[in-house]
Tab-separated table of C-alpha atoms in Angstrom:
chain	number	residue	atom	x	y	z
A	22	MET	CA	1.856	-24.086	-5.994
A	23	SER	CA	-1.214	-26.012	-4.886
A	24	ILE	CA	-3.386	-26.102	-1.786
A	25	ILE	CA	-5.557	-28.847	-0.394
A	26	VAL	CA	-9.233	-28.192	0.387
A	27	SER	CA	-11.333	-30.657	2.371
A	28	LYS	CA	-14.559	-30.823	4.352
A	29	ASN	CA	-14.607	-32.376	7.863
A	30	GLY	CA	-11.277	-34.044	7.129
A	31	LYS	CA	-12.603	-35.865	4.039
A	32	SER	CA	-12.947	-35.490	0.285
A	33	ALA	CA	-9.670	-33.618	-0.022
A	34	VAL	CA	-9.228	-31.802	-3.312
A	35	ARG	CA	-6.031	-30.291	-4.719
A	36	VAL	CA	-6.565	-26.757	-5.989
A	37	ASP	CA	-3.942	-25.282	-8.301
A	38	ALA	CA	-3.102	-21.609	-8.219
A	39	SER	CA	-5.245	-19.412	-10.415
A	40	HIS	CA	-4.543	-15.909	-11.690
A	41	PHE	CA	-6.125	-12.469	-11.721
A	42	ASP	CA	-7.709	-11.715	-15.091
A	43	SER	CA	-6.873	-8.025	-14.955
A	44	GLU	CA	-5.394	-5.335	-12.712
A	45	ASP	CA	-8.836	-3.770	-12.654
A	46	PHE	CA	-10.267	-6.904	-11.010
A	47	LEU	CA	-7.440	-6.884	-8.447
A	48	GLN	CA	-8.033	-3.195	-7.681
A	49	GLN	CA	-11.744	-3.792	-7.153
A	50	TYR	CA	-11.079	-6.864	-5.026
A	51	ILE	CA	-8.809	-4.862	-2.678
A	52	TYR	CA	-11.280	-1.968	-2.647
A	53	GLU	CA	-14.045	-4.308	-1.554
A	54	ASN	CA	-11.807	-6.353	0.791
A	55	PRO	CA	-9.133	-4.118	2.340
A	56	ASP	CA	-8.411	-6.667	5.029
A	57	SER	CA	-6.821	-8.753	2.264
A	58	ILE	CA	-3.792	-6.472	2.700
A	59	PRO	CA	-2.004	-8.021	5.702
A	60	LEU	CA	-1.204	-4.761	7.482
A	61	TYR	CA	-2.014	-6.587	10.742
A	62	GLU	CA	1.618	-7.783	10.511
A	63	ILE	CA	2.639	-4.125	11.013
A	64	LYS	CA	-0.020	-3.109	13.561
A	65	GLU	CA	-1.871	-5.884	15.344
A	66	ASP	CA	-5.196	-4.089	15.668
A	67	ILE	CA	-5.095	-2.090	12.434
A	68	ARG	CA	-8.150	-1.438	10.278
A	69	LEU	CA	-7.626	0.089	6.860
A	70	LEU	CA	-10.340	2.209	5.344
A	71	ILE	CA	-10.050	2.617	1.616
A	72	LEU	CA	-11.331	6.132	0.924
A	73	SER	CA	-11.006	6.283	-2.799
A	74	ARG	CA	-10.091	4.258	-5.838
A	75	GLU	CA	-8.337	5.920	-8.801
A	76	PHE	CA	-7.603	9.070	-6.770
A	77	SER	CA	-6.213	11.651	-9.139
A	78	THR	CA	-2.840	13.400	-8.701
A	79	GLY	CA	-0.719	15.580	-10.914
A	80	SER	CA	1.221	12.468	-11.923
A	81	GLY	CA	-1.758	10.226	-12.578
A	82	PRO	CA	-4.372	8.293	-10.537
A	83	ILE	CA	-3.434	6.336	-7.431
A	84	ASP	CA	-5.075	2.909	-7.568
A	85	ALA	CA	-6.363	3.343	-4.008
A	86	ILE	CA	-5.809	5.657	-1.049
A	87	GLY	CA	-6.604	4.647	2.470
A	88	ILE	CA	-6.233	5.680	6.113
A	89	ASP	CA	-5.986	3.964	9.500
A	90	LYS	CA	-7.188	5.105	12.902
A	91	ASP	CA	-3.860	6.787	13.631
A	92	GLY	CA	-4.209	9.045	10.605
A	93	GLU	CA	-1.528	7.225	8.626
A	94	ILE	CA	-1.976	7.472	4.876
A	95	TYR	CA	-1.659	4.401	2.589
A	96	LEU	CA	-1.080	4.671	-1.144
A	97	VAL	CA	-1.882	1.386	-2.854
A	98	GLU	CA	-0.695	0.414	-6.316
A	99	THR	CA	-1.551	-2.868	-8.003
A	100	LYS	CA	0.422	-4.524	-10.778
A	101	LEU	CA	0.276	-7.947	-12.341
A	102	TYR	CA	3.545	-9.762	-12.966
A	103	LYS	CA	2.725	-10.197	-16.651
A	104	ASN	CA	2.588	-6.377	-17.034
A	105	PRO	CA	5.908	-5.201	-18.615
A	106	ASP	CA	5.687	-2.026	-16.491
A	107	LYS	CA	6.023	-4.031	-13.263
A	108	ARG	CA	9.642	-2.951	-12.873
A	109	LEU	CA	8.460	0.647	-12.698
A	110	VAL	CA	5.793	0.155	-10.048
A	111	VAL	CA	7.802	1.528	-7.133
A	112	ALA	CA	8.919	4.618	-9.087
A	113	GLN	CA	5.328	5.048	-10.184
A	114	VAL	CA	3.804	4.998	-6.706
A	115	LEU	CA	6.580	7.245	-5.332
A	116	ASP	CA	5.803	9.709	-8.086
A	117	TYR	CA	2.156	9.728	-7.052
A	118	GLY	CA	3.202	10.292	-3.448
A	119	ALA	CA	5.446	13.212	-4.441
A	120	SER	CA	2.614	14.786	-6.382
A	121	LEU	CA	0.260	14.362	-3.443
A	122	TRP	CA	2.806	15.888	-1.114
A	123	ARG	CA	3.277	18.841	-3.429
A	124	SER	CA	-0.423	19.575	-3.180
A	125	SER	CA	-0.480	19.263	0.583
A	126	LEU	CA	-0.681	23.029	1.154
A	127	ASP	CA	-4.309	22.849	0.067
A	128	PHE	CA	-5.533	20.353	2.609
A	129	ASN	CA	-9.117	21.516	2.282
A	130	ASP	CA	-9.097	20.615	-1.465
A	131	PHE	CA	-7.610	17.196	-0.637
A	132	ILE	CA	-10.412	16.545	1.907
A	133	SER	CA	-13.075	17.840	-0.463
A	134	ARG	CA	-12.040	15.435	-3.157
A	135	LEU	CA	-11.936	12.536	-0.726
A	136	ASP	CA	-15.328	13.540	0.592
A	137	ASN	CA	-16.799	13.464	-2.921
A	138	ASN	CA	-15.494	9.959	-3.518
A	139	VAL	CA	-16.687	8.704	-0.121
A	140	ARG	CA	-20.172	10.075	-0.671
A	141	LYS	CA	-20.386	8.268	-4.046
A	142	GLN	CA	-19.259	4.983	-2.550
A	143	PHE	CA	-20.868	4.977	0.893
A	144	ASN	CA	-23.570	7.587	0.717
A	145	LEU	CA	-21.978	9.222	3.763
A	146	SER	CA	-19.724	12.228	4.228
A	147	LEU	CA	-16.042	11.648	4.838
A	148	HIS	CA	-16.383	12.670	8.512
A	149	GLN	CA	-19.402	10.458	9.001
A	150	LYS	CA	-17.621	7.482	7.438
A	151	LEU	CA	-14.520	7.985	9.576
A	152	GLU	CA	-16.604	8.204	12.713
A	153	GLN	CA	-18.581	5.071	11.743
A	154	PHE	CA	-15.687	2.973	10.589
A	155	PHE	CA	-13.300	3.760	13.445
A	156	SER	CA	-15.994	4.191	16.109
A	157	LEU	CA	-14.925	7.785	16.764
A	158	SER	CA	-16.830	10.457	18.664
A	159	GLU	CA	-17.208	13.942	17.230
A	160	GLU	CA	-14.568	15.068	19.785
A	161	GLU	CA	-12.034	12.448	18.577
A	162	LEU	CA	-12.402	13.156	14.839
A	163	PRO	CA	-10.431	16.463	14.801
A	164	SER	CA	-7.385	14.657	16.247
A	165	LEU	CA	-7.482	12.096	13.448
A	166	MET	CA	-7.837	14.767	10.804
A	167	ALA	CA	-4.889	16.736	12.300
A	168	ARG	CA	-2.630	13.642	12.172
A	169	MET	CA	-3.741	12.995	8.622
A	170	GLN	CA	-2.867	16.564	7.626
A	171	SER	CA	0.531	16.321	9.331
A	172	ASN	CA	1.396	13.131	7.521
A	173	LEU	CA	0.285	14.638	4.201
A	174	LYS	CA	2.334	17.773	4.745
A	175	SER	CA	5.508	15.830	5.739
A	176	GLY	CA	5.063	13.233	3.007
A	177	SER	CA	5.013	10.423	5.588
A	178	PHE	CA	3.214	7.910	3.498
A	179	ASN	CA	2.940	4.120	3.597
A	180	PHE	CA	3.313	2.863	0.050
A	181	VAL	CA	1.832	-0.590	-0.621
A	182	VAL	CA	2.594	-2.441	-3.846
A	183	LEU	CA	0.299	-5.399	-4.591
A	184	MET	CA	1.355	-8.005	-7.091
A	185	ASP	CA	0.517	-11.571	-7.907
A	186	LYS	CA	4.224	-12.341	-7.915
A	187	LEU	CA	7.187	-10.384	-6.563
A	188	HIS	CA	10.532	-10.384	-8.310
A	189	THR	CA	13.865	-10.203	-6.535
A	190	GLN	CA	14.799	-6.799	-7.842
A	191	LEU	CA	11.671	-5.270	-6.394
A	192	LYS	CA	12.490	-6.707	-2.957
A	193	ASP	CA	16.067	-5.324	-3.149
A	194	LEU	CA	14.734	-1.899	-4.046
A	195	ILE	CA	12.288	-1.890	-1.126
A	196	ILE	CA	15.113	-2.768	1.296
A	197	PHE	CA	17.149	0.114	-0.034
A	198	ILE	CA	14.319	2.624	0.108
A	199	ASN	CA	13.240	1.645	3.611
A	200	GLU	CA	16.802	2.064	4.819
A	201	ASN	CA	17.162	5.542	3.338
A	202	SER	CA	13.895	7.373	3.575
A	203	ARG	CA	11.297	8.687	6.007
A	204	PHE	CA	8.495	6.871	4.322
A	205	THR	CA	7.793	3.168	4.081
A	206	VAL	CA	7.301	0.866	1.117
A	207	TYR	CA	5.690	-2.551	1.481
A	208	ALA	CA	5.062	-5.186	-1.112
A	209	VAL	CA	2.345	-7.840	-0.957
A	210	GLU	CA	2.462	-11.012	-3.017
A	211	LEU	CA	-1.016	-12.429	-3.541
A	212	GLU	CA	-1.513	-16.105	-4.188
A	213	TYR	CA	-4.980	-16.558	-5.688
A	214	TYR	CA	-7.091	-19.755	-5.863
A	215	LYS	CA	-10.618	-20.555	-7.000
A	216	HIS	CA	-12.613	-23.548	-5.691
A	217	ASN	CA	-16.275	-23.856	-6.730
A	218	GLU	CA	-17.906	-20.637	-5.671
A	219	PHE	CA	-15.087	-19.690	-3.289
A	220	GLU	CA	-12.044	-17.490	-3.822
A	221	ILE	CA	-8.975	-18.050	-1.692
A	222	LEU	CA	-6.355	-15.378	-1.253
A	223	ILE	CA	-3.031	-15.945	0.533
A	224	PRO	CA	-1.213	-12.602	0.999
A	225	LYS	CA	2.502	-12.410	1.909
A	226	LEU	CA	3.780	-9.077	3.195
A	227	PHE	CA	7.372	-7.973	2.478
A	228	GLY	CA	9.122	-4.984	4.025
A	229	THR	CA	8.192	-5.250	7.710
A	230	GLU	CA	11.436	-6.911	8.762
A	231	VAL	CA	13.473	-4.067	7.285
A	232	LYS	CA	11.547	-1.488	9.226
A	233	LYS	CA	11.936	-3.416	12.466
A	234	ASP	CA	15.710	-3.692	11.978
A	235	ILE	CA	15.950	0.029	11.281
A	236	SER	CA	13.998	0.995	14.351
A	237	VAL	CA	16.399	-0.975	16.486
A	238	SER	CA	19.674	-0.016	14.873
A	239	SER	CA	18.899	3.618	14.082
A	240	ALA	CA	17.358	4.760	17.357
A	241	GLY	CA	18.065	8.393	18.005
A	242	SER	CA	19.571	8.926	14.543
A	243	VAL	CA	18.261	10.750	11.497
A	244	ARG	CA	17.755	8.916	8.280
A	245	ASN	CA	19.513	10.000	5.138
A	246	LYS	CA	17.931	12.709	3.013
A	247	TRP	CA	18.507	12.252	-0.647
A	248	ASN	CA	17.519	13.528	-4.034
A	249	GLU	CA	17.397	11.654	-7.357
A	250	ASN	CA	21.171	11.812	-7.975
A	251	SER	CA	22.123	10.648	-4.487
A	252	LEU	CA	19.476	7.918	-4.690
A	253	VAL	CA	21.010	6.465	-7.850
A	254	GLU	CA	24.533	6.760	-6.477
A	255	VAL	CA	23.777	4.888	-3.280
A	256	ALA	CA	21.687	2.385	-5.139
A	257	GLN	CA	24.627	1.542	-7.357
A	258	GLN	CA	26.649	0.822	-4.235
A	259	LYS	CA	24.018	-1.165	-2.386
A	260	LEU	CA	22.120	-3.115	-5.055
A	261	ALA	CA	23.233	-5.810	-7.402
A	262	PRO	CA	24.343	-4.421	-10.816
A	263	MET	CA	21.451	-6.104	-12.575
A	264	THR	CA	18.853	-4.455	-10.323
A	265	LEU	CA	19.172	-0.967	-11.759
A	266	ASP	CA	19.166	-2.241	-15.313
A	267	ASP	CA	16.059	-4.330	-14.740
A	268	LEU	CA	14.243	-1.483	-12.987
C-alpha cells in the first residue's frame, strides 16, 4: 500500500510502506508514543500512561504495561509478522496476564516494582506521575489506586497486541476470546511509512466491534467461565479447522 504526501496541494509524492526493523524499535516507539495505540476508538477521551517496559512476570516480561484514568490495566505485546512466533502472541500475552493475576495478592509489591520503573523513566514517583499525567488531586489518587487493585485482583485486563500485519487466524481468535471471557483482547495493525525526516504511522484497531455487540446482546447475563479444556472444545466448534492448527 502507498500513501500520497504533498505540500499546499502541490509536489505530491507517493510513499510506499516501510517496515519496522525490529520488535525492540516498535516497543520503544509505542513506549515513547502511547497515543499511537488508537484506544480513543474504545473511549473517546482516553489517555494511556505507559508505566513500564519489559515488566517482569513469572511467565516472562510484558512488553509494556499501562493504565488509564479509570484504573484499567493494559498489557501490551508487540510482534512483527515475520516472527515465526506470531501465532503464539495471544497465548503469550494471556500467560503474562495470568501470571500477573496470580501475584495480585501482593499489591504492594506490584506497586513497588512499578514505582521503581517510573522513577527511572520519569524521575518521579508513581503517585506523582499519576497525579501529573491525569491531573489528579491527592484526594482523587486513592480512588484510582483502588480501581487498579480491583482490576488486578479480578484479572480484568485489556490485552493489546500490536503487529505490523494481522493474520485472519488472529482475528478469529480475538472474536472467540472476547465472546467468552471477562477480559478484552484488542489487536492493532500498524502501517508504517517514512518520508524524509518524518515517520507516518496508520494504526487500525480490531476487537472493538465484538465488544460492542456483546454489550448489547448479553446485557444482564454472565459470560462463560472456562478452563483450558473447555476453551479448546469451544474453539473447535467456533473457529475454522485451520485456525487451531495455525495457532
